[in-house]
Structures are given as structure tokens and as C-alpha cells.
PDB file of C-alpha atoms in Angstrom:
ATOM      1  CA  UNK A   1      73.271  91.827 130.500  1.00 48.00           C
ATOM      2  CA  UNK A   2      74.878  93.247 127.480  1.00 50.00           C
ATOM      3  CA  UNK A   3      75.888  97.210 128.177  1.00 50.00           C
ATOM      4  CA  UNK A   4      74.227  99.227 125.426  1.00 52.00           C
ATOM      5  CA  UNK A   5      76.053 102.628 124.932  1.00 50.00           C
ATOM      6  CA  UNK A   6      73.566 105.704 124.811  1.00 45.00           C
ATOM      7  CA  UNK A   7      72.145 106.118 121.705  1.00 42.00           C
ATOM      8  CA  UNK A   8      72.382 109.932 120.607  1.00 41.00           C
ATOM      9  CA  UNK A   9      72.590 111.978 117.626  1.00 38.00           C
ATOM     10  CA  UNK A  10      76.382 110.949 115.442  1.00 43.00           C
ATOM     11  CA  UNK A  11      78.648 112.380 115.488  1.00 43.00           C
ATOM     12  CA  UNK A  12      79.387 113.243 118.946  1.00 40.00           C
ATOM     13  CA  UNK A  13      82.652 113.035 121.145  1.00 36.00           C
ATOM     14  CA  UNK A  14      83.416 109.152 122.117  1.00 37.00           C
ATOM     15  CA  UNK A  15      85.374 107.991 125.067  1.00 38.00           C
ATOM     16  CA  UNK A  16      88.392 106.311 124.487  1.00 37.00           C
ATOM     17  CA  UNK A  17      88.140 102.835 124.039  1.00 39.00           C
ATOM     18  CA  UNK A  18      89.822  99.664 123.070  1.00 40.00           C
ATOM     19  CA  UNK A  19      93.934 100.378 122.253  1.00 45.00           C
ATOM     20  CA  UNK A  20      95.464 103.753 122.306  1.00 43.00           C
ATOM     21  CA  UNK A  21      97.183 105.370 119.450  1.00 50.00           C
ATOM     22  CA  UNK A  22     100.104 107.620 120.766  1.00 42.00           C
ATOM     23  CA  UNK A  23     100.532 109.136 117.038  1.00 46.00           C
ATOM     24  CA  UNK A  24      97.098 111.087 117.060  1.00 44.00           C
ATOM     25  CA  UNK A  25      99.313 113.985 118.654  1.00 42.00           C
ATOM     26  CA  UNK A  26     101.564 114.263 114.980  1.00 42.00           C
ATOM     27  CA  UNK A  27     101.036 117.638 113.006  1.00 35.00           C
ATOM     28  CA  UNK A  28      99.178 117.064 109.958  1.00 40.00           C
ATOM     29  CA  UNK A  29      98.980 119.195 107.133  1.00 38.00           C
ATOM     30  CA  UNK A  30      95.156 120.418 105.739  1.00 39.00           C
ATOM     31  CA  UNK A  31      95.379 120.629 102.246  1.00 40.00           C
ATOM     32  CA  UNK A  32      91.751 121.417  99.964  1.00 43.00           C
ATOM     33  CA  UNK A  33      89.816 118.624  99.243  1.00 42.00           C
ATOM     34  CA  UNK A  34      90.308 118.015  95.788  1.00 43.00           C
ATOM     35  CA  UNK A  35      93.556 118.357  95.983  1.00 45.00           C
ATOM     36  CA  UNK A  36      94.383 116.033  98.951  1.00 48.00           C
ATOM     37  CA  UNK A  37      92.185 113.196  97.103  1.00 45.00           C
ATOM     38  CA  UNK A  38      94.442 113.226  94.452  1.00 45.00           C
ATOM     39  CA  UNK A  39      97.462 112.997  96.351  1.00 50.00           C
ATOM     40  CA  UNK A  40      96.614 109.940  98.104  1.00 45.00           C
ATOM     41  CA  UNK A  41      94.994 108.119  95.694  1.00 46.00           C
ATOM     42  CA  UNK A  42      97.852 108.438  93.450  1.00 47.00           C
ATOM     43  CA  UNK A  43     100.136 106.892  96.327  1.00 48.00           C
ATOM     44  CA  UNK A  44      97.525 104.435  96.193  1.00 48.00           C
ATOM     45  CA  UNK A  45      97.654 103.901  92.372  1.00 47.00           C
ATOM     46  CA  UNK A  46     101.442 103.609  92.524  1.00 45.00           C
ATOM     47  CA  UNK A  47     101.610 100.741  95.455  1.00 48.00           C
ATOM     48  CA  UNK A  48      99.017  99.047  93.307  1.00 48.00           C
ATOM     49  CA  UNK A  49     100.812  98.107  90.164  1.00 48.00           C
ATOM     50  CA  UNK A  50      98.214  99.394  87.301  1.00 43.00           C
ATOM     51  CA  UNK A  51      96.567 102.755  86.735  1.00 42.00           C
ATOM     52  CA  UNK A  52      94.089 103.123  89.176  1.00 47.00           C
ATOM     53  CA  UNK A  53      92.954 106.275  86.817  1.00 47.00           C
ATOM     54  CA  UNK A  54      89.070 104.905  87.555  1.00 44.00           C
ATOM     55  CA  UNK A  55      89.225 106.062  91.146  1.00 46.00           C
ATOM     56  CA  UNK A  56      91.456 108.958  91.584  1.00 46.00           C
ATOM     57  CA  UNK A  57      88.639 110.399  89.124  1.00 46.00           C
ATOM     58  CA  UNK A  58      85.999 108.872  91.860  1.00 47.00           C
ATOM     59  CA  UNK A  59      88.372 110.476  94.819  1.00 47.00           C
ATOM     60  CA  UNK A  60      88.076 113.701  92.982  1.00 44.00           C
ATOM     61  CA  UNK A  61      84.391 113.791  92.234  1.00 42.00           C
ATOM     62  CA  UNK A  62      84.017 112.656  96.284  1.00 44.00           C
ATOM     63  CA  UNK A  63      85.937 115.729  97.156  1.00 43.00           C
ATOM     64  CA  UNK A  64      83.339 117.999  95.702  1.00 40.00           C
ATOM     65  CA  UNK A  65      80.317 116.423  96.648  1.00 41.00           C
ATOM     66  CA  UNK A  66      78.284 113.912  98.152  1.00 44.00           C
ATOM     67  CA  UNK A  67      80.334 113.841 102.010  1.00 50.00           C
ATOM     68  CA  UNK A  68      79.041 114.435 105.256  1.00 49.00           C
ATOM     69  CA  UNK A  69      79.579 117.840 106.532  1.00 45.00           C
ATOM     70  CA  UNK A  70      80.906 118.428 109.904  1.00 44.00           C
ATOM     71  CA  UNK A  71      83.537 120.624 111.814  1.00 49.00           C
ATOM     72  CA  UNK A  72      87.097 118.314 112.165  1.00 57.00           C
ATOM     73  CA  UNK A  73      87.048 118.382 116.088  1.00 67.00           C
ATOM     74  CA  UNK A  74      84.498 116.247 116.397  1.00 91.00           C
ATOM     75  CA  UNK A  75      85.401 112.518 117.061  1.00 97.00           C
ATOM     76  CA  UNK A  76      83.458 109.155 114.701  1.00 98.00           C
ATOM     77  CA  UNK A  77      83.572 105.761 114.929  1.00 99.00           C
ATOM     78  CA  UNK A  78      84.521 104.386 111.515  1.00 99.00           C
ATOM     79  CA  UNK A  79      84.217 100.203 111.151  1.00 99.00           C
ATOM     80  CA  UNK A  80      86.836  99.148 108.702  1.00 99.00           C
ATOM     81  CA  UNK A  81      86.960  95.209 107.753  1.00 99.00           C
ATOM     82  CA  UNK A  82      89.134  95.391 104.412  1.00 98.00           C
ATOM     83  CA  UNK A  83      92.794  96.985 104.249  1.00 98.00           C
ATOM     84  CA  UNK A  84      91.898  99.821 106.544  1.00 99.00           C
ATOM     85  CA  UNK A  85      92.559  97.382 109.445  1.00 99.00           C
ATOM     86  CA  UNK A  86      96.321  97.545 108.745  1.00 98.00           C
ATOM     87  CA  UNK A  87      98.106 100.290 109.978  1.00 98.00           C
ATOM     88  CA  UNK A  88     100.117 100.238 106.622  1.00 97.00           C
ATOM     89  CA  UNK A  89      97.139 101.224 104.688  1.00 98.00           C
ATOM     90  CA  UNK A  90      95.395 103.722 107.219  1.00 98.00           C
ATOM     91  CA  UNK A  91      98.008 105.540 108.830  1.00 98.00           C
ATOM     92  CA  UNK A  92     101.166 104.690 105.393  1.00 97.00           C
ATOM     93  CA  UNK A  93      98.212 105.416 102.746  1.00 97.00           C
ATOM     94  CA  UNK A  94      95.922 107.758 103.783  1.00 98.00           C
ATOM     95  CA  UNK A  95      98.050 109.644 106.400  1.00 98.00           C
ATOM     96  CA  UNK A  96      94.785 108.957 108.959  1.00 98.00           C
ATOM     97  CA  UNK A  97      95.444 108.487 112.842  1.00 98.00           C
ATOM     98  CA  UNK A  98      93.156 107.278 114.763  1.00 98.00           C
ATOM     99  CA  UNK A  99      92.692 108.242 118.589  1.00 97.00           C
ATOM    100  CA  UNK A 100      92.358 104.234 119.302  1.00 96.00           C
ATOM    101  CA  UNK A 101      90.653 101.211 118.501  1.00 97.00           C
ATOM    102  CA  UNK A 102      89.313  98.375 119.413  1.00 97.00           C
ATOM    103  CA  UNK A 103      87.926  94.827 117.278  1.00 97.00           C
ATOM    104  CA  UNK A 104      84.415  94.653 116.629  1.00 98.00           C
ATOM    105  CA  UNK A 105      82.566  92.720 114.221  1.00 98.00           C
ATOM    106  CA  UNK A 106      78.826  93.500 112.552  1.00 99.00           C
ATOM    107  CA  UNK A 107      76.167  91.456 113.363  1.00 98.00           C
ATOM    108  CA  UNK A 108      74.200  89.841 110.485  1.00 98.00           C
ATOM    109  CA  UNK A 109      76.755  90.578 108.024  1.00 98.00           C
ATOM    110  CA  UNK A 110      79.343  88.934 106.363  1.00 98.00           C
ATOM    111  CA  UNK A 111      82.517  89.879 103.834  1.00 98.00           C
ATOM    112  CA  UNK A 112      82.330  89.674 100.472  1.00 97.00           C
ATOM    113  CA  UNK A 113      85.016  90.480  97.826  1.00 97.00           C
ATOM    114  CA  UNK A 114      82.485  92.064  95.148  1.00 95.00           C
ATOM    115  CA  UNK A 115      83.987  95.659  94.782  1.00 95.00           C
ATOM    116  CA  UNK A 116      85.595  95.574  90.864  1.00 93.00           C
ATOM    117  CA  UNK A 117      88.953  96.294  90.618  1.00 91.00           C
ATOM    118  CA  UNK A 118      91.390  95.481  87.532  1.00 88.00           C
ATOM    119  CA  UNK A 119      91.696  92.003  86.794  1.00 85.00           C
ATOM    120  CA  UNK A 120      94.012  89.872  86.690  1.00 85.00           C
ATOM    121  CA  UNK A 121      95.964  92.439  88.955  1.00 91.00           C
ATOM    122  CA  UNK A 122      93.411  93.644  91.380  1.00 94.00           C
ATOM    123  CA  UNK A 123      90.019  91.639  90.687  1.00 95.00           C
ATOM    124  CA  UNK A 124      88.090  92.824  93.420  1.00 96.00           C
ATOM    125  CA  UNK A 125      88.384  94.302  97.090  1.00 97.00           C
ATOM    126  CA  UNK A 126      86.026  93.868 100.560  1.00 98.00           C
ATOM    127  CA  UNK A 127      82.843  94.730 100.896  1.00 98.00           C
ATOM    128  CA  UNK A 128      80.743  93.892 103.822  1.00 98.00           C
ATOM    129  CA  UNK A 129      76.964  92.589 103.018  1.00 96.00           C
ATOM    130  CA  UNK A 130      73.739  91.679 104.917  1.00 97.00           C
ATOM    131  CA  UNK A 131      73.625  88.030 106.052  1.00 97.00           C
ATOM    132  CA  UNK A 132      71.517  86.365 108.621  1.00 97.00           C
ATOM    133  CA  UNK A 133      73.222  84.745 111.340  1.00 95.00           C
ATOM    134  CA  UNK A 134      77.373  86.065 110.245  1.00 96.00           C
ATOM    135  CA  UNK A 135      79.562  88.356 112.191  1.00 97.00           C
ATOM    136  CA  UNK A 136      81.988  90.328 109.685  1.00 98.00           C
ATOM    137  CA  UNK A 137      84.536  90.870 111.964  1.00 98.00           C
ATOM    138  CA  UNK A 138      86.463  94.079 111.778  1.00 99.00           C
ATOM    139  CA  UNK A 139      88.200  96.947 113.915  1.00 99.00           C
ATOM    140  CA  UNK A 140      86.342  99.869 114.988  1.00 99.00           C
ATOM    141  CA  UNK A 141      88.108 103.064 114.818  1.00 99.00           C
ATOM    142  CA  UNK A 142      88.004 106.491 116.743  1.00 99.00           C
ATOM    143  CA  UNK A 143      89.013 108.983 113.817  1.00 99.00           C
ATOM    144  CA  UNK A 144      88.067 113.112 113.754  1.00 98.00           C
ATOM    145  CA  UNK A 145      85.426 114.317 111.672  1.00 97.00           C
ATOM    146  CA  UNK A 146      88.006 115.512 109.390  1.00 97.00           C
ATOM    147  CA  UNK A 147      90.000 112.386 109.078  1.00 98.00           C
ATOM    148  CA  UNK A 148      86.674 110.502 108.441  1.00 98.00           C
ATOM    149  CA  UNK A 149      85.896 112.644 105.432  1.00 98.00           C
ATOM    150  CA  UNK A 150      89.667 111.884 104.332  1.00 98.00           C
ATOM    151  CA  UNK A 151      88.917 108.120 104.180  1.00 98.00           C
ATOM    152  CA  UNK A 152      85.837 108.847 102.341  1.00 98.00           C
ATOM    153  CA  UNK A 153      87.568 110.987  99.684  1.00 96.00           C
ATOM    154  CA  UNK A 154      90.510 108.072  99.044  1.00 96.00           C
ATOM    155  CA  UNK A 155      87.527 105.451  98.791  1.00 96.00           C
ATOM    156  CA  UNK A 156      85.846 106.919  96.361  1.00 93.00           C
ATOM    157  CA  UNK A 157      82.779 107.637  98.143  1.00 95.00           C
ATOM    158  CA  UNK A 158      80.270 109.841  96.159  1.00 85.00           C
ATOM    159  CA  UNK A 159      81.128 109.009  92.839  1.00 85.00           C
ATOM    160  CA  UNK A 160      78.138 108.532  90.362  1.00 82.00           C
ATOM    161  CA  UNK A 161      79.753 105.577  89.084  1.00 82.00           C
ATOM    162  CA  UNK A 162      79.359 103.513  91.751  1.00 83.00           C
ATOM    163  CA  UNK A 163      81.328 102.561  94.881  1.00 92.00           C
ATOM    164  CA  UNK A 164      81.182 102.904  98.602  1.00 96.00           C
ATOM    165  CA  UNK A 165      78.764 105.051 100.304  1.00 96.00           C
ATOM    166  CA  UNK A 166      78.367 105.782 103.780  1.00 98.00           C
ATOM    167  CA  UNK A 167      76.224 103.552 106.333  1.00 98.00           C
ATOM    168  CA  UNK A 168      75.171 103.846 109.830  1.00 98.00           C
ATOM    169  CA  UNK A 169      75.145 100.750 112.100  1.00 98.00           C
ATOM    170  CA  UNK A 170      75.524  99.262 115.280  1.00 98.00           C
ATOM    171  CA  UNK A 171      78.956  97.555 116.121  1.00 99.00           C
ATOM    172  CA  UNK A 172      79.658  95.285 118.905  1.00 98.00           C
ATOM    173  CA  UNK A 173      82.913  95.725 120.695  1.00 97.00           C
ATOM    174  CA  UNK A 174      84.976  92.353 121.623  1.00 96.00           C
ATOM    175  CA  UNK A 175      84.505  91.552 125.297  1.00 91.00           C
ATOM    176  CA  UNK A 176      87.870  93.838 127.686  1.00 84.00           C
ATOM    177  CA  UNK A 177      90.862  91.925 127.394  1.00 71.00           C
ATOM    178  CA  UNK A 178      89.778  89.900 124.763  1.00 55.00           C
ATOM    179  CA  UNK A 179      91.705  88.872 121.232  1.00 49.00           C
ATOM    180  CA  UNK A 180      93.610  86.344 119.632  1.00 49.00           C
ATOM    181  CA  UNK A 181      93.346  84.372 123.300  1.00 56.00           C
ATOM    182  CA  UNK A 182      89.913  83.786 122.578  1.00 71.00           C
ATOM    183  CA  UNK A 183      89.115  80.682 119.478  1.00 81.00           C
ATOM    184  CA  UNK A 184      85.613  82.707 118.432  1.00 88.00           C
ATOM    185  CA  UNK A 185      83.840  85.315 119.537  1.00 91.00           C
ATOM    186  CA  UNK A 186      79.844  86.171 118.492  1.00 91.00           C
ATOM    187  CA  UNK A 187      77.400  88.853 118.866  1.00 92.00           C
ATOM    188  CA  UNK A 188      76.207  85.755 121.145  1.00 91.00           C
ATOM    189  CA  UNK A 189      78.440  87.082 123.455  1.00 90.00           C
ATOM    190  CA  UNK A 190      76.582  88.881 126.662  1.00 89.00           C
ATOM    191  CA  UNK A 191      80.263  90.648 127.397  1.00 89.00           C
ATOM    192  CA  UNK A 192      80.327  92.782 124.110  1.00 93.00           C
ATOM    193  CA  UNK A 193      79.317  96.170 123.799  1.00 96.00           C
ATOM    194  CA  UNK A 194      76.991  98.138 121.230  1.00 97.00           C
ATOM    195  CA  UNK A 195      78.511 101.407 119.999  1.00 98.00           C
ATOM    196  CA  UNK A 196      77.240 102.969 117.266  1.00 98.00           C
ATOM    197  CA  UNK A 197      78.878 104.006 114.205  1.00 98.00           C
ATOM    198  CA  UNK A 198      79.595 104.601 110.217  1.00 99.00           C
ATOM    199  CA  UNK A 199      81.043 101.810 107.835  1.00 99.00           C
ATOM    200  CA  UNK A 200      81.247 101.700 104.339  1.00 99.00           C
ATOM    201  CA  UNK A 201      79.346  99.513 101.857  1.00 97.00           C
ATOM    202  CA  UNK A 202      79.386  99.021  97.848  1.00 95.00           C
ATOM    203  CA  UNK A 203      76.876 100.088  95.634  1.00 90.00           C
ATOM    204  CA  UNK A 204      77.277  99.007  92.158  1.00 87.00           C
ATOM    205  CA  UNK A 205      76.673 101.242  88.910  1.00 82.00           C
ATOM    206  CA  UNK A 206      73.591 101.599  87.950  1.00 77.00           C
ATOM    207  CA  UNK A 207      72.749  98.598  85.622  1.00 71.00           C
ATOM    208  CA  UNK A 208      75.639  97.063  87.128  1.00 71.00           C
ATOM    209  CA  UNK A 209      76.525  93.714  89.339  1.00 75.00           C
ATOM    210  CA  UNK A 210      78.456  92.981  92.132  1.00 77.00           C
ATOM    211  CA  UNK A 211      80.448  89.512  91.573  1.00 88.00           C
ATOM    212  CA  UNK A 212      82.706  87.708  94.174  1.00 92.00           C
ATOM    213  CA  UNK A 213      86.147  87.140  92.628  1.00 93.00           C
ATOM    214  CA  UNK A 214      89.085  86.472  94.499  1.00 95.00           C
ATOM    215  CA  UNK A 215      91.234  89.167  95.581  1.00 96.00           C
ATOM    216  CA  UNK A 216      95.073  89.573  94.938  1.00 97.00           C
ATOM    217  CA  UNK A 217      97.331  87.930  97.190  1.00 96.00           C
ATOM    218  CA  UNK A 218      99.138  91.498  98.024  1.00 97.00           C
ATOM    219  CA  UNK A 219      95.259  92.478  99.024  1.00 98.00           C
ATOM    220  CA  UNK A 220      94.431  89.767 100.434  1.00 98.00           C
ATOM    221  CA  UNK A 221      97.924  90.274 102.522  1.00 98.00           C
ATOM    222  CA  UNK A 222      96.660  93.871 104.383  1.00 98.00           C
ATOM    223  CA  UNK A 223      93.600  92.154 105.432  1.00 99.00           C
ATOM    224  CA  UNK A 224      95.436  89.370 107.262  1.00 98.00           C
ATOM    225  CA  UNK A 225      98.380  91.592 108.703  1.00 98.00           C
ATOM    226  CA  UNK A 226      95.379  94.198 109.860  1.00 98.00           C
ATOM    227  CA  UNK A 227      93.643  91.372 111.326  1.00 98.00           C
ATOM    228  CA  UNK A 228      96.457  90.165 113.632  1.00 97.00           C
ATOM    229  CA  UNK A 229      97.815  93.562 114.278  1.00 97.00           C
ATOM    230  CA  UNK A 230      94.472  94.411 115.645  1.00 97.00           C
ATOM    231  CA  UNK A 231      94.068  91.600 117.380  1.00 94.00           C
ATOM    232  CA  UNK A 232      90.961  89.743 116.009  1.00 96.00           C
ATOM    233  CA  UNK A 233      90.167  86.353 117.083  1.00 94.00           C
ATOM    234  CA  UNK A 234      90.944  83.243 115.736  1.00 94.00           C
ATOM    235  CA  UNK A 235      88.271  81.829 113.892  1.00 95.00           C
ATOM    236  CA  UNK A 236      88.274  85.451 111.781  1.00 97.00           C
ATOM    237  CA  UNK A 237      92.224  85.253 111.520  1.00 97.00           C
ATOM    238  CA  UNK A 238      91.758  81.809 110.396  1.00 97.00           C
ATOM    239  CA  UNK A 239      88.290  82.808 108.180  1.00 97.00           C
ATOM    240  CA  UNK A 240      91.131  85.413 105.920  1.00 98.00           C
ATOM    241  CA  UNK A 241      93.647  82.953 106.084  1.00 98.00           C
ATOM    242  CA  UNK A 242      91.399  80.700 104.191  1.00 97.00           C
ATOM    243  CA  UNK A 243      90.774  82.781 101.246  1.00 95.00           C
ATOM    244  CA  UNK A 244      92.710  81.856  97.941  1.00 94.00           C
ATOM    245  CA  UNK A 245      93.770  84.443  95.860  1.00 94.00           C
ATOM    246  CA  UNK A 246      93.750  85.370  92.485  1.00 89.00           C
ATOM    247  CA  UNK A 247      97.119  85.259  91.775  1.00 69.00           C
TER     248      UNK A 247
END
């Protein structure tokens, strides 16, 4: 029978599961909102070739409003399944270090490359969307309440324009012991665990549309390092490894 972890009001101290993170312990500086938003996202501007202009000014507009409130000791359980799985991006990016971690995937969903970027450059980034009978596969994180509001902030959530915003779900842990040794692994699977959580999905603008394009292959690059790093299995290694890119 499939363990089902308590369900209770988020956010809430978690135990530690899944790998541990020795760096959670590192000093790091609180700077105001606004001001850490555009720090980051102009690191993240720079590594990305053209002016990413579009979502420091989303970053910004996040820093004022539309985020969760919450004190920073508490502890969340952020999904990531796009560049956030790579250390490189979380912890060299947006200077966030999480207690530990663990792969997960979410059931009846499936990843989708629909959020706009700047063609020919960037032409689009992850999203994760409802889909009967898919596992997006992904790495569930243990962050603090202040860290999660960081990753908000560089994502651009709460912008009027369009972008991420902030969903609950529930995640299913792989199976103890579990990884890369395994060829697939399913919500199927009576060994996994329910925990339950925050992701981020994209909304488009109003009047807008989300369309698939292919991602970069420097994008496209995180989300296969993050992917082995963490330790997903094979068939979602293999699933990224797949994709063509843009350029």
C-alpha cells in the first residue's frame, strides 16, 4: 500500500528526505525584494545572450506583489522540472540552497516547452501541463519560505503580463534507493510516496497563446545535466535527451 504523507495546512516543517544538501548551512545575505530580483535576473539576462529586459521588469513587479507571505523559517516543498533541477541554475543563479531533495514526478501531467522566450535565441522554456495518463518527472525540493519566495521573484511570478504562477499539488516521491538503476518508474508504482507541495505553471497574457517551440540547445542542456545530477530515471533522462533544439 502506497504511504500517503499527512495532509495538513502548507507550509509546515518537512522531514528530511531524499539527498542531503551540506551547503544549506552557508551565510546568505537578505537584501529587499525589489532589489534582490533585479540582481539575479540580470545574472540571468547576462548568461542568456539577449536582453532579457521583459522579465527583470516581471521579477520586479513580483517583488512588490502578488507572492505568498510567510516568515523565512518555515520549510516548502518546491517541484522544479525545467532548469531548476540543475544545481548550476538553482544554487549558481538564484543563490537558493535547498535542505535536500529527492526525484519525483507529477501525475497526469506532462512537459511542455510553451513559455515565450526570444526567438531564435531563447524560443521558449518548460512548463508543466495537465495530461491524462503522463508523469512529468522532476525533483522535489526542500527550500525555506524565504528561498521559495526568491525563486518566485527570479521567475517572474506575479507579473500582469503573464508567466508562472504558483500551484499546489501532490508529488510522488521515487521509490528509497531508487534512480538511474531503475529503466521507468510510474505513479503505478505502490513504493512511491505522496508529499504535497507548490510547483509552478504558465499562464499566458491575457488574449495570448501558449505554443510549443523548441528550446535552445544551452536550455535544453540544464534540463538534461539537472536530470542526471538528480538522479531521474531512464526513460525521463532518455524522454530530454530526445528533444531537438532550436538551434
Amino acid at each position: 500500500k502506497r504511504f500517503v504523507a499527512p495532509r495538513s495546512h502548507l507550509p509546515q516543517p518537512f522531514d528530511h528526505v531524499g539527498l542531503q544538501n551540506p551547503s544549506h548551512d552557508r551565510v546568505r545575505t537578505r537584501e529587499r525584494a525589489a532589489t534582490a530580483a533585479i540582481a539575479v535576473t540580470a545574472t540571468m539576462a547576462s548568461s542568456r545572450g539577449p536582453s532579457m529586459a521583459w522579465l527583470i521588469a516581471a521579477s520586479v513587479v513580483a517583488a512588490c506583489s502578488g507572492l505568498q507571505p510567510g516568515g523565512s523559517t518555515e520549510l516548502v516543498r518546491y517541484f522544479a522540472y525545467g532548469s531548476n533541477m540543475a544545481s548550476k541554475t538553482l544554487e549558481g543563479v538564484r543563490q537558493v540552497y535547498p535542505r535536500d531533495c529527492t526525484p519525483a514526478l507529477f501525475r497526469d501531467h506532462r512537459l511542455a516547452f510553451d513559455v515565450p522566450g526570444l526567438p531564435p535565441f531563447e524560443p521558449s522554456f518548460a512548463n508543466v501541463k495537465p495530461c491524462a495518463g503522463f508523469d512529468c518527472h522532476g525533483v522535489l525540493y526542500t527550500v525555506t519560505r524565504e528561498e521559495w519566495r526568491t525563486i518566485q521573484r527570479t521567475e517572474g511570478v506575479g507579473s500582469p503580463f503573464g508567466g508562472y504562477r504558483v500551484v499546489e499539488g501532490t508529488f510522488l516521491t521515487y521509490p528509497p534507493g531508487l534512480g538511474r538503476d531503475r529503466r521507468a518508474i510510474t505513479a503505478d508504482d505502490p513504493d512511491t510516496a505522496e508529499v504535497e507541495g507548490y510547483t509552478l505553471k504558465y499562464s499566458p497574457p491575457p488574449l495570448g497563446l501558449a505554443i510549443e517551440l523548441p528550446s535552445s540547445r544551452r536550455y535544453l542542456g540544464l534540463l538534461r545535466a539537472g536530470a542526471r545530477e538528480k538522479g531521474l530515471c531512464e526513460r525521463a533522462v532518455r524522454r530530454l535527451d530526445e528533444q531537438r533544439p532550436f538551434l
